PDB file of C-alpha atoms and ligand atoms in Angstrom:
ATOM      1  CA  UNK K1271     185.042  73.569 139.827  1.00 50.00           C
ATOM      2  CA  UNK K1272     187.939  71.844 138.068  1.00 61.00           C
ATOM      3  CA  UNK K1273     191.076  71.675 139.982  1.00 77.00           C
ATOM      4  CA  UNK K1274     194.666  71.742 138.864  1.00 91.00           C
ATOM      5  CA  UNK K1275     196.270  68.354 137.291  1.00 97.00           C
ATOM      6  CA  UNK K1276     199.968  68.998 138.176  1.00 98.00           C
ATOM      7  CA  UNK K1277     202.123  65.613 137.010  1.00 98.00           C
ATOM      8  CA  UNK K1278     204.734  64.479 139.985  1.00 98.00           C
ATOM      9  CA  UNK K1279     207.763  62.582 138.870  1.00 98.00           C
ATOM     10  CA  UNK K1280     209.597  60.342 141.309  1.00 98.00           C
ATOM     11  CA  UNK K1281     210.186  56.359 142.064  1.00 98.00           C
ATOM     12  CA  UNK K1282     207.635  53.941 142.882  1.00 98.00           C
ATOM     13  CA  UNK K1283     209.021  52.368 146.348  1.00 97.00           C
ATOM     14  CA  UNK K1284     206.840  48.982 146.636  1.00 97.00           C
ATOM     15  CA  UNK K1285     207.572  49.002 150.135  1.00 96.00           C
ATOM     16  CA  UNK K1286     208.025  51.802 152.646  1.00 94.00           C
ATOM     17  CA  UNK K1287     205.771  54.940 152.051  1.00 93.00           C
ATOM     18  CA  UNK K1288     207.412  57.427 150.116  1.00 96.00           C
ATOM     19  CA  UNK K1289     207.840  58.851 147.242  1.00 98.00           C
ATOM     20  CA  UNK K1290     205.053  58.187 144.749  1.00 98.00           C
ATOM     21  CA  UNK K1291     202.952  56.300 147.698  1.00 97.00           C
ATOM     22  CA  UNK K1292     202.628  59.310 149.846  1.00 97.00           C
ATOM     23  CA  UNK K1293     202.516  62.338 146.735  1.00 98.00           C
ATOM     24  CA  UNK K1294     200.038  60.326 145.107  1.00 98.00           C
ATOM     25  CA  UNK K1295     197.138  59.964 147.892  1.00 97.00           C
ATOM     26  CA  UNK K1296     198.612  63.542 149.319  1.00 98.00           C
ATOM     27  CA  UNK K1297     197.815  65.118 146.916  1.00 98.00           C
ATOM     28  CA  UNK K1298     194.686  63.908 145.614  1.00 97.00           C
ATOM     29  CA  UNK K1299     193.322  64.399 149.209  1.00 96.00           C
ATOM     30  CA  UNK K1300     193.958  67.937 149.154  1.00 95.00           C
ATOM     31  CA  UNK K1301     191.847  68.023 145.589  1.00 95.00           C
ATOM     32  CA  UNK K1302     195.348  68.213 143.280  1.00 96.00           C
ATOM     33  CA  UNK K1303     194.509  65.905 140.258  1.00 97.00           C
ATOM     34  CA  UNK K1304     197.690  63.570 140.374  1.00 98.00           C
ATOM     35  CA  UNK K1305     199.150  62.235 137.134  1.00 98.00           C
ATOM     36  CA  UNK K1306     202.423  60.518 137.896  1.00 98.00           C
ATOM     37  CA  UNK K1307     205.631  59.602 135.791  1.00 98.00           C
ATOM     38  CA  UNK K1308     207.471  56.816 137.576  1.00 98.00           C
ATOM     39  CA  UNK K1309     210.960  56.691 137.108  1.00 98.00           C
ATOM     40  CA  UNK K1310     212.084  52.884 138.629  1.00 98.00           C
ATOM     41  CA  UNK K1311     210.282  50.411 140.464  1.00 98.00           C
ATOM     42  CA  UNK K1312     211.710  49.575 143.195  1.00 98.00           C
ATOM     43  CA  UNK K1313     211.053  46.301 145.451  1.00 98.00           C
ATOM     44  CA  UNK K1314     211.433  49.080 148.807  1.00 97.00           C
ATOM     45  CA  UNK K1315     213.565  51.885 149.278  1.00 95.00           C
ATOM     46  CA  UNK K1316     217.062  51.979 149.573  1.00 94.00           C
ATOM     47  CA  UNK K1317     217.183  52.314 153.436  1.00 92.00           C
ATOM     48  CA  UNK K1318     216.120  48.861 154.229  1.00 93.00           C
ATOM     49  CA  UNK K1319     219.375  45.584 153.015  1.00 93.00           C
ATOM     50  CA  UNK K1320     219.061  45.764 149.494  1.00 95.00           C
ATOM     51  CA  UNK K1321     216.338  46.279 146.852  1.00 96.00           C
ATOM     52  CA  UNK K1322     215.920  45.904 143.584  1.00 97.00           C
ATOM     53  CA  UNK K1323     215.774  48.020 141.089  1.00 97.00           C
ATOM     54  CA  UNK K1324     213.558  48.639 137.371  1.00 98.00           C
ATOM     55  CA  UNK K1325     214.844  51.788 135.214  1.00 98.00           C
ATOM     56  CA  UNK K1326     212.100  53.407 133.266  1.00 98.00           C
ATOM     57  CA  UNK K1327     214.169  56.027 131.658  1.00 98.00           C
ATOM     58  CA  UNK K1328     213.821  54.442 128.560  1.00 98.00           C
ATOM     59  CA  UNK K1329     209.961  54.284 128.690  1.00 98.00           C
ATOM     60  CA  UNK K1330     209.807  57.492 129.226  1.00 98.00           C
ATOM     61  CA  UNK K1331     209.616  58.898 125.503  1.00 98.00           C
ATOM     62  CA  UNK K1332     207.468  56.607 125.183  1.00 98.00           C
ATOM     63  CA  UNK K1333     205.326  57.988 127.631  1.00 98.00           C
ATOM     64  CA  UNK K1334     205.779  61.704 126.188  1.00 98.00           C
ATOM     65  CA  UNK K1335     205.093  60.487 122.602  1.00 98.00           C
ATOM     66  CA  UNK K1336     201.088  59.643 123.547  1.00 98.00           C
ATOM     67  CA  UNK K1337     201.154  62.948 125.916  1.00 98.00           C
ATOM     68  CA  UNK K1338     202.004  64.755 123.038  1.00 98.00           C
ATOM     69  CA  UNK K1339     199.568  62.722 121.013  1.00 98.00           C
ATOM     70  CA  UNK K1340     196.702  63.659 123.103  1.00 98.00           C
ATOM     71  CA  UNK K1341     197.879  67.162 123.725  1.00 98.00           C
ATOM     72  CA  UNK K1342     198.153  66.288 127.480  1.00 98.00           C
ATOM     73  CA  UNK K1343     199.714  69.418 129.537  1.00 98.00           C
ATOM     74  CA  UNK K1344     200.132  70.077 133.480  1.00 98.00           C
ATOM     75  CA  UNK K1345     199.191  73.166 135.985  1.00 97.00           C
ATOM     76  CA  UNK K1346     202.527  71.896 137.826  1.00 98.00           C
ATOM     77  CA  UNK K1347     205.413  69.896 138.710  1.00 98.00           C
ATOM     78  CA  UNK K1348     206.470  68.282 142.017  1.00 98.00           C
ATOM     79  CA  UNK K1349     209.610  66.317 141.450  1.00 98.00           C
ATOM     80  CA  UNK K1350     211.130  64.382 144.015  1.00 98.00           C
ATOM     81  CA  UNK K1351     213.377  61.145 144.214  1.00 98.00           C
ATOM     82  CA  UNK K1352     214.630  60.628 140.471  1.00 98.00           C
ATOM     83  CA  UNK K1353     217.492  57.941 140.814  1.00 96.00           C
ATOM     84  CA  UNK K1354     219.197  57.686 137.145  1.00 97.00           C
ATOM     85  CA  UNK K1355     221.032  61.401 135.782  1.00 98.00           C
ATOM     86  CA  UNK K1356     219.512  60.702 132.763  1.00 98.00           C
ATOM     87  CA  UNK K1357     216.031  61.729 134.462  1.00 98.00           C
ATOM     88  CA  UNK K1358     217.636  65.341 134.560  1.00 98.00           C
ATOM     89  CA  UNK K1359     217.492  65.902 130.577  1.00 98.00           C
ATOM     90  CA  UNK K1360     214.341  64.255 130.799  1.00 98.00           C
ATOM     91  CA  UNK K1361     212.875  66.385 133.258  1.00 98.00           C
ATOM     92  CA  UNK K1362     213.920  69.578 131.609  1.00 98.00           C
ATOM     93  CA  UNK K1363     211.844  67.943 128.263  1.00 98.00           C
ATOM     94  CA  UNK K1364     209.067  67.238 130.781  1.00 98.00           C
ATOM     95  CA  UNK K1365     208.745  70.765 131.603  1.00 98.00           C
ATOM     96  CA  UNK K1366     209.582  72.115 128.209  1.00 98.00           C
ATOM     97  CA  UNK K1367     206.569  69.860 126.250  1.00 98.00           C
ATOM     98  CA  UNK K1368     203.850  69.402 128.834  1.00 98.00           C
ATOM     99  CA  UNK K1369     204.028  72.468 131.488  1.00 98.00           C
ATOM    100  CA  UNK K1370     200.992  75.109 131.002  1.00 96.00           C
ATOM    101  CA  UNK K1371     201.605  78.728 130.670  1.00 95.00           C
ATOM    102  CA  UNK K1372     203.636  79.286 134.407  1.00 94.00           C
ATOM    103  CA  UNK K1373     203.565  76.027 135.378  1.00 97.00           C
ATOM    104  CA  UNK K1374     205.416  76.347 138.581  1.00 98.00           C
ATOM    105  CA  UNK K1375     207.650  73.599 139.341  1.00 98.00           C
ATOM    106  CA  UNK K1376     208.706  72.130 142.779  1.00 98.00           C
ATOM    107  CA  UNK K1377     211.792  70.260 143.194  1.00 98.00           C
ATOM    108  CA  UNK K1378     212.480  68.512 146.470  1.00 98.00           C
ATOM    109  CA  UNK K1379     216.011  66.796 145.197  1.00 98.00           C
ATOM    110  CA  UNK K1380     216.276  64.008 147.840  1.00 98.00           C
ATOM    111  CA  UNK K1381     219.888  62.136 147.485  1.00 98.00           C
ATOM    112  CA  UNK K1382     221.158  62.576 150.754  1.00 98.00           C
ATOM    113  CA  UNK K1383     220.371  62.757 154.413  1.00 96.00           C
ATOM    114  CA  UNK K1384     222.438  62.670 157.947  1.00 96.00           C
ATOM    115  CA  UNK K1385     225.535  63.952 155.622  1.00 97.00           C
ATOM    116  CA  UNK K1386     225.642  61.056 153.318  1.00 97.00           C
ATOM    117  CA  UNK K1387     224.446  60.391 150.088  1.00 97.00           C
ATOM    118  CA  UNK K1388     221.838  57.380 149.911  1.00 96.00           C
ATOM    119  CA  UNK K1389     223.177  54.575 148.176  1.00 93.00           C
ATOM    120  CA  UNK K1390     223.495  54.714 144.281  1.00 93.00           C
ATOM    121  CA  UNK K1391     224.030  58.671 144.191  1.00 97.00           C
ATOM    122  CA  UNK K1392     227.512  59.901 143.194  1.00 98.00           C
ATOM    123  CA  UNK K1393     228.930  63.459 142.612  1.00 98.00           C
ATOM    124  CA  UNK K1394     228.176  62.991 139.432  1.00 98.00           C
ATOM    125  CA  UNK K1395     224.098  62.976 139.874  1.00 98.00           C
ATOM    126  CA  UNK K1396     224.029  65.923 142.434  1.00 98.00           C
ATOM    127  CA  UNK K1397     225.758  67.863 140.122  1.00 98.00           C
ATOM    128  CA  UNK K1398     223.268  67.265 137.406  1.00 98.00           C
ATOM    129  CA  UNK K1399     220.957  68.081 139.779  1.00 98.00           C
ATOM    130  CA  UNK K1400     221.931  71.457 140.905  1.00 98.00           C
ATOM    131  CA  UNK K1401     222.104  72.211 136.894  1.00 98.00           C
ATOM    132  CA  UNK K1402     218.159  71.106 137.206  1.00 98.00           C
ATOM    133  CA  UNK K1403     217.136  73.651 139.955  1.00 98.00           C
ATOM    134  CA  UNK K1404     217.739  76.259 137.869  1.00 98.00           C
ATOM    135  CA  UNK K1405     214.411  74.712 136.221  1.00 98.00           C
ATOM    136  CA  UNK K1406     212.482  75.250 139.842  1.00 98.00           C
ATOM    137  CA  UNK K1407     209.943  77.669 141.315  1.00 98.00           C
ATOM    138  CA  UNK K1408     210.751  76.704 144.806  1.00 98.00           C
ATOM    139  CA  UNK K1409     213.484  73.950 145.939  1.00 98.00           C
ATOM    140  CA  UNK K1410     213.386  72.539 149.383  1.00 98.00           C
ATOM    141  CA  UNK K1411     216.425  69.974 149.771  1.00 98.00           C
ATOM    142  CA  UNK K1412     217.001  69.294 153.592  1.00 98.00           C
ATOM    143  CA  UNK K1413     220.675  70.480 155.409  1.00 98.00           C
ATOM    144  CA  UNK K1414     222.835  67.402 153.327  1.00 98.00           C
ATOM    145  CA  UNK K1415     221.395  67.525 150.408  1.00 98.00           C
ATOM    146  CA  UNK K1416     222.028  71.694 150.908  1.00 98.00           C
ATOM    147  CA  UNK K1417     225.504  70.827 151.906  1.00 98.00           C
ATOM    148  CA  UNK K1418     225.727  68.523 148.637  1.00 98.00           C
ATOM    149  CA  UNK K1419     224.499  71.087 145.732  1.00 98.00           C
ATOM    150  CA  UNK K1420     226.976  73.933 147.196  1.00 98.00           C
ATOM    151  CA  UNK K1421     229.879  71.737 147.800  1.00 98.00           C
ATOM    152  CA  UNK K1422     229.804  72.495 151.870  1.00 98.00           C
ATOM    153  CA  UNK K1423     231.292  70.667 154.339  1.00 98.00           C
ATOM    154  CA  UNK K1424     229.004  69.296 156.509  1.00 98.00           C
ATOM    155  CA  UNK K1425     228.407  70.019 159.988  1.00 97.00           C
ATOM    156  CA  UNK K1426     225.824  68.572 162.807  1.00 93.00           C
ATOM    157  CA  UNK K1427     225.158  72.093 163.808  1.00 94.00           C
ATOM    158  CA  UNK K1428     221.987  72.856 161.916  1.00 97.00           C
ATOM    159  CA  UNK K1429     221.241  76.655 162.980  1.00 98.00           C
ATOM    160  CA  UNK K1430     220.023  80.068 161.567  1.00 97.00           C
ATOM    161  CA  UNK K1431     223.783  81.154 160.511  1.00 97.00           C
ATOM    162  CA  UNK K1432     224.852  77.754 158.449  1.00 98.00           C
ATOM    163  CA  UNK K1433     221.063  77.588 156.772  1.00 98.00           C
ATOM    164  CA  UNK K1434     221.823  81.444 156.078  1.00 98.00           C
ATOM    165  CA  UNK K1435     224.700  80.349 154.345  1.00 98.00           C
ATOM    166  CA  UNK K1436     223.456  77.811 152.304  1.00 98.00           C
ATOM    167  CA  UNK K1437     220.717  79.643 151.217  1.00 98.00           C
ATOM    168  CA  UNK K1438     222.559  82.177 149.511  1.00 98.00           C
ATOM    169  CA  UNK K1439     224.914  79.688 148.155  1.00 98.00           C
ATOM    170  CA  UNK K1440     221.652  78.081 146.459  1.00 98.00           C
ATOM    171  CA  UNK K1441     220.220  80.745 145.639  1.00 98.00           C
ATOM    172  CA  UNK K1442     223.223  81.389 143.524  1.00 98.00           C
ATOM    173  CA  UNK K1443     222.010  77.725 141.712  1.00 98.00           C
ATOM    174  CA  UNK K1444     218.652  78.555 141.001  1.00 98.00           C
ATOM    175  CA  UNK K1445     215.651  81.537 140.833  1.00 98.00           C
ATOM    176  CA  UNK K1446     213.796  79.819 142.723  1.00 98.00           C
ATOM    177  CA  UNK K1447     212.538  80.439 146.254  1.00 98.00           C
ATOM    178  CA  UNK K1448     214.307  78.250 148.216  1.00 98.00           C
ATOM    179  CA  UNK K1449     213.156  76.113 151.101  1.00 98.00           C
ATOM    180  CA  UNK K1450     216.099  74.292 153.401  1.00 98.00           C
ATOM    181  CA  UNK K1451     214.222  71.217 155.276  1.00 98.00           C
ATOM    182  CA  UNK K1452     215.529  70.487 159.002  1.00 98.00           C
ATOM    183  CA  UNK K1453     216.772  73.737 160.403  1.00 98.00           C
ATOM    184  CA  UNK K1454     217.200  73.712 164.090  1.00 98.00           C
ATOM    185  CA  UNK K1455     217.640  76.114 166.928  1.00 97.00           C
ATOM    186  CA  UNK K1456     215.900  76.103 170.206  1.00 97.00           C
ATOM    187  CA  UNK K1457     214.691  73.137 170.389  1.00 96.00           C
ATOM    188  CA  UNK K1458     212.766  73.590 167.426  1.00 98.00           C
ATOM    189  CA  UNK K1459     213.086  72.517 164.057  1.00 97.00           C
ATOM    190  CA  UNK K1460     211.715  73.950 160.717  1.00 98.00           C
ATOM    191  CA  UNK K1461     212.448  75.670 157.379  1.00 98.00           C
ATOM    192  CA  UNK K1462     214.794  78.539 156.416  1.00 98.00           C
ATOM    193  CA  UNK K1463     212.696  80.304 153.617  1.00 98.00           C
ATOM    194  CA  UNK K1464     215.126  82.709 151.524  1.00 98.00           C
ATOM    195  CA  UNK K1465     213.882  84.754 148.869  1.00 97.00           C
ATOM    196  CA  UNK K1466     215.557  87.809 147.211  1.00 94.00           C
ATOM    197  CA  UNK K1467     217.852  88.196 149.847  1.00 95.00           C
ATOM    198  CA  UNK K1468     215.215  87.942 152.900  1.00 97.00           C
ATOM    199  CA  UNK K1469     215.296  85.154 155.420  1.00 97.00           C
ATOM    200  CA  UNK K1470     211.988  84.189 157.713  1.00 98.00           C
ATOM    201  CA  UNK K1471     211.500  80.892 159.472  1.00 98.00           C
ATOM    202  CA  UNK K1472     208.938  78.357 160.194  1.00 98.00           C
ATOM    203  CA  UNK K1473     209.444  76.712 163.329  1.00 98.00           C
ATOM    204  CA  UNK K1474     207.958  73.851 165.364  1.00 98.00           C
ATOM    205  CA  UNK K1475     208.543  71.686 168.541  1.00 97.00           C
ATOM    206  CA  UNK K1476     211.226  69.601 167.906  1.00 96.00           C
ATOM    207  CA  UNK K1477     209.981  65.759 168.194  1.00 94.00           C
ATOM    208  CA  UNK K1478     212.537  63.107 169.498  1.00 89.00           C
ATOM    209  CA  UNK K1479     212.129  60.690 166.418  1.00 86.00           C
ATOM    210  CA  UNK K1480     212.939  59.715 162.658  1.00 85.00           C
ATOM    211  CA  UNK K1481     211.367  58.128 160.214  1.00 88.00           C
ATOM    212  CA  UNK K1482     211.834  57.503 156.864  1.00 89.00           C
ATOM    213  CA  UNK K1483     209.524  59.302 153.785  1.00 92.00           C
ATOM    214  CA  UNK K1484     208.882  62.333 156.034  1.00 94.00           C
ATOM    215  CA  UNK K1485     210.778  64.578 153.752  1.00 97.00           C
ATOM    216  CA  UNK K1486     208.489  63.356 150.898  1.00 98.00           C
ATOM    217  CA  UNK K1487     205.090  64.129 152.744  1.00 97.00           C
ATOM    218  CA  UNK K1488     206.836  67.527 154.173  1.00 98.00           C
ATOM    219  CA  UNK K1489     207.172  68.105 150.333  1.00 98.00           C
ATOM    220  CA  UNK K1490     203.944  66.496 148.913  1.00 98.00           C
ATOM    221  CA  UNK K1491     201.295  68.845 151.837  1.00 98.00           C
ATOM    222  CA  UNK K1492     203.656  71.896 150.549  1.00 98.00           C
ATOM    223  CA  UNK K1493     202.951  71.463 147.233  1.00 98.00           C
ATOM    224  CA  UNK K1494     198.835  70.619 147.325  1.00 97.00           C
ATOM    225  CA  UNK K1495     198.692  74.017 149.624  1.00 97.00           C
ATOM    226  CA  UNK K1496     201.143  75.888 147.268  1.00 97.00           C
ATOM    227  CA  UNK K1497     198.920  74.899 144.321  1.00 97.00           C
ATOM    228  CA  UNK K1498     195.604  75.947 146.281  1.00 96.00           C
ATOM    229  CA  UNK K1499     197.271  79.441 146.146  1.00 96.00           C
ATOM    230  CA  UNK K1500     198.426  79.770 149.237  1.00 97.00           C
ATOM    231  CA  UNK K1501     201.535  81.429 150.525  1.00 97.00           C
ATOM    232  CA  UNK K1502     204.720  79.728 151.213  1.00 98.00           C
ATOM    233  CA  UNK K1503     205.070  80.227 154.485  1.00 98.00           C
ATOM    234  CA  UNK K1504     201.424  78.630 155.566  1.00 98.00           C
ATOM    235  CA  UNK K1505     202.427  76.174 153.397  1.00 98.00           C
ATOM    236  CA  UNK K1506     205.375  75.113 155.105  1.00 98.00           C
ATOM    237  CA  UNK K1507     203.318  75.221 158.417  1.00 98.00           C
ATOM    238  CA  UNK K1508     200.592  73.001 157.150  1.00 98.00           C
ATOM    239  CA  UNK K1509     203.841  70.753 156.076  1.00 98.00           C
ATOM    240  CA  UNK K1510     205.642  70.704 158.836  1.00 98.00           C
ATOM    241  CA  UNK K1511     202.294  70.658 161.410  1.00 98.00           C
ATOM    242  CA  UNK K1512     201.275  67.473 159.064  1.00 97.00           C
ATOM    243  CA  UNK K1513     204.503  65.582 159.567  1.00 97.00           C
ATOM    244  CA  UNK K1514     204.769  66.038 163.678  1.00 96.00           C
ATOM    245  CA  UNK K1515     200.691  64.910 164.005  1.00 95.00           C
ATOM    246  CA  UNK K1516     202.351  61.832 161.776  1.00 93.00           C
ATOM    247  CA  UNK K1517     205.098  61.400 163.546  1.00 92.00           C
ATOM    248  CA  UNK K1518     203.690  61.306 166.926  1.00 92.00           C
ATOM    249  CA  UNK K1519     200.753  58.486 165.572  1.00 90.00           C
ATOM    250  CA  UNK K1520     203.480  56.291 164.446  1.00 87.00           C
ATOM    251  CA  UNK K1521     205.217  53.546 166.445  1.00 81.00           C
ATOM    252  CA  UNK K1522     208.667  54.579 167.022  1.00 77.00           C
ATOM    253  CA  UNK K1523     210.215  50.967 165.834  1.00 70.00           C
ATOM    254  CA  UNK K1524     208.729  50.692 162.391  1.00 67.00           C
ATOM    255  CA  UNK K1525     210.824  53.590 161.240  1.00 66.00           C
ATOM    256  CA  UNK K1526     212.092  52.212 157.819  1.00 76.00           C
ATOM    257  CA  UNK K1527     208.132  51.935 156.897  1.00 82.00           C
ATOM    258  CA  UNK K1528     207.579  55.803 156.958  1.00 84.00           C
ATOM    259  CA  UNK K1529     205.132  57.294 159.113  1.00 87.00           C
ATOM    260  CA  UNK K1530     201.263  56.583 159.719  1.00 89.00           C
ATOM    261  CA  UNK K1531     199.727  59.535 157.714  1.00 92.00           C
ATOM    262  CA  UNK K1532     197.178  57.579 156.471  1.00 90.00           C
ATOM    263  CA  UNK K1533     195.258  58.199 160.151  1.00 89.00           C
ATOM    264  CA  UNK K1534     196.332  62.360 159.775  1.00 91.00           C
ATOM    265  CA  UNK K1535     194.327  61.894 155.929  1.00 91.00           C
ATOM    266  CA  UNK K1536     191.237  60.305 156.955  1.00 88.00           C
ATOM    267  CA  UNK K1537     191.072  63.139 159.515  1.00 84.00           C
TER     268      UNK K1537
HETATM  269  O1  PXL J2932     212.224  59.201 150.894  1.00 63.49           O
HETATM  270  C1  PXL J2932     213.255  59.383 150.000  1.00 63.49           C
HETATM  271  C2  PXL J2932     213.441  58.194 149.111  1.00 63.49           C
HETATM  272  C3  PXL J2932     212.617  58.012 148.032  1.00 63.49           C
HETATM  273  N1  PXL J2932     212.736  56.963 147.213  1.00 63.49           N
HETATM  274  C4  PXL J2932     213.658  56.022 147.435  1.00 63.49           C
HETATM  275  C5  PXL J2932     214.534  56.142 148.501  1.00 63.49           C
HETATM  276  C6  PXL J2932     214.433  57.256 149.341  1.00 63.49           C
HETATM  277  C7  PXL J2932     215.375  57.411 150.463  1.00 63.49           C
HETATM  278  O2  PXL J2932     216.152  56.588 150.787  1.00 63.49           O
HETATM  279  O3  PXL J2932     215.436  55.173 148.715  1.00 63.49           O
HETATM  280  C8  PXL J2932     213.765  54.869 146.515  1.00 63.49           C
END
């Protein structure tokens, strides 16, 4: 049986598990073959004093002149943290060049969290990056980054009525399904999925921690089950159950280095 090779483009992080260091052993667990485009090297991510920082826009037509050489194409896309706005037309070309026939492509846009930017994102690069959604099969930003694409104010209140809202000021961005990260009502907490117009809800026990990365697992279980042909929604419970059994293996001080989901893979 020969499974799909999707290609995921996002940073390598040295130090602190996300990005490429959780999509890449995510998904080849679930039996995705994995290529990967790195975008920067980065000594850790941007949530710990400092880091530092290699570019690889510039290697990247490199890269795509010995894809195209070899006639090299993908089943899929999972984007996540790009850095540079560059990486936008460069994405679009990534797409355009290497995706199969329907290759669906998942964009998780990650530039934001607790209603502020992380550091070295401007106006500027969200606004490139709403123009890129319009690229996407399914998007699943979290409430800030949400708030950030539609120009919303943002608010702590993270209910069914402001997700509503958001969703159908991104769906206005993009075709895709979209997929809002972090809802909260009842003491739960979960995704808003809004598609043509109708609205259901994945919810889960809300967990009193935070780590760091756990939007980039939430986004890198979603994607292996999405590309097994599943449907959204079980796919968003598989993410969301994956990140609480995480969360609740993980010692609650070592928050900048991401969650323990090594322990949840080897299960
Ligand atoms: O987990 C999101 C993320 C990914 N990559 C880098 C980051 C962050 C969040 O801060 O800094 C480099």
């Amino acid at each position: 049986m020969s499974c799909k090779r999707i290609c995921t483009m996002q940073d390598l992080s040295c130090v602190g598990q996300c990005s490429l260091t959780v999509a890449l052993p995510i998904l080849s667990r679930y039996g995705v073959e994995t290529c990967v485009l790195p975008t920067a090297v980065l000594s850790n991510h941007t949530q710990f004093d400092g880091w530092s920082y290699l570019d690889l826009t510039d290697e990247l037509p490199n890269i795509y002149r010995y894809w195209a050489k070899n006639g090299i194409s993908f089943d899929g896309f999972v984007l996540g943290y790009l850095g540079k706005q560059r990486l936008m037309a460069l994405a679009e070309e990534l797409f355009d060049r290497f995706g199969a026939d329907g290759a669906p492509v998942i964009i998780d846009p990650v530039f934001a969290d607790n209603g502020k930017l992380y550091g070295g994102f401007d106006m500027d690069y969200v606004r490139s990056m709403a123009k890129l959604l319009a690229r996407a099969d399914i998007i699943d930003p979290n409430i800030t980054e949400a708030c950030f694409l539609t120009d919303t104010p943002y608010q702590s209140d993270h209910g069914k009525a402001f997700a509503q809202l958001l969703a159908t000021k991104l769906a206005a961005l993009t075709p895709a399904t979209v997929v809002i990260t972090g809802v909260e009502f009842d003491g739960n907490i979960g995704e808003l999925i809004y598609r043509n117009g109708q609205s259901s809800y994945v919810m889960l026990p809300k967990l009193d921690a935070q780590f760091h990365g756990t939007g980039d697992i939430f986004t890198s279980v979603l994607a292996a089950h999405y590309f097994a042909g599943k449907p959204l929604q079980d796919c968003c419970l598989a993410a969301g159950q994956f990140v609480a059994d995480c969360m609740r293996c993980t010692d609650k001080q070592a928050h900048f280095y991401g969650v323990n989901f090594e322990t949840q893979l080897a299960k």
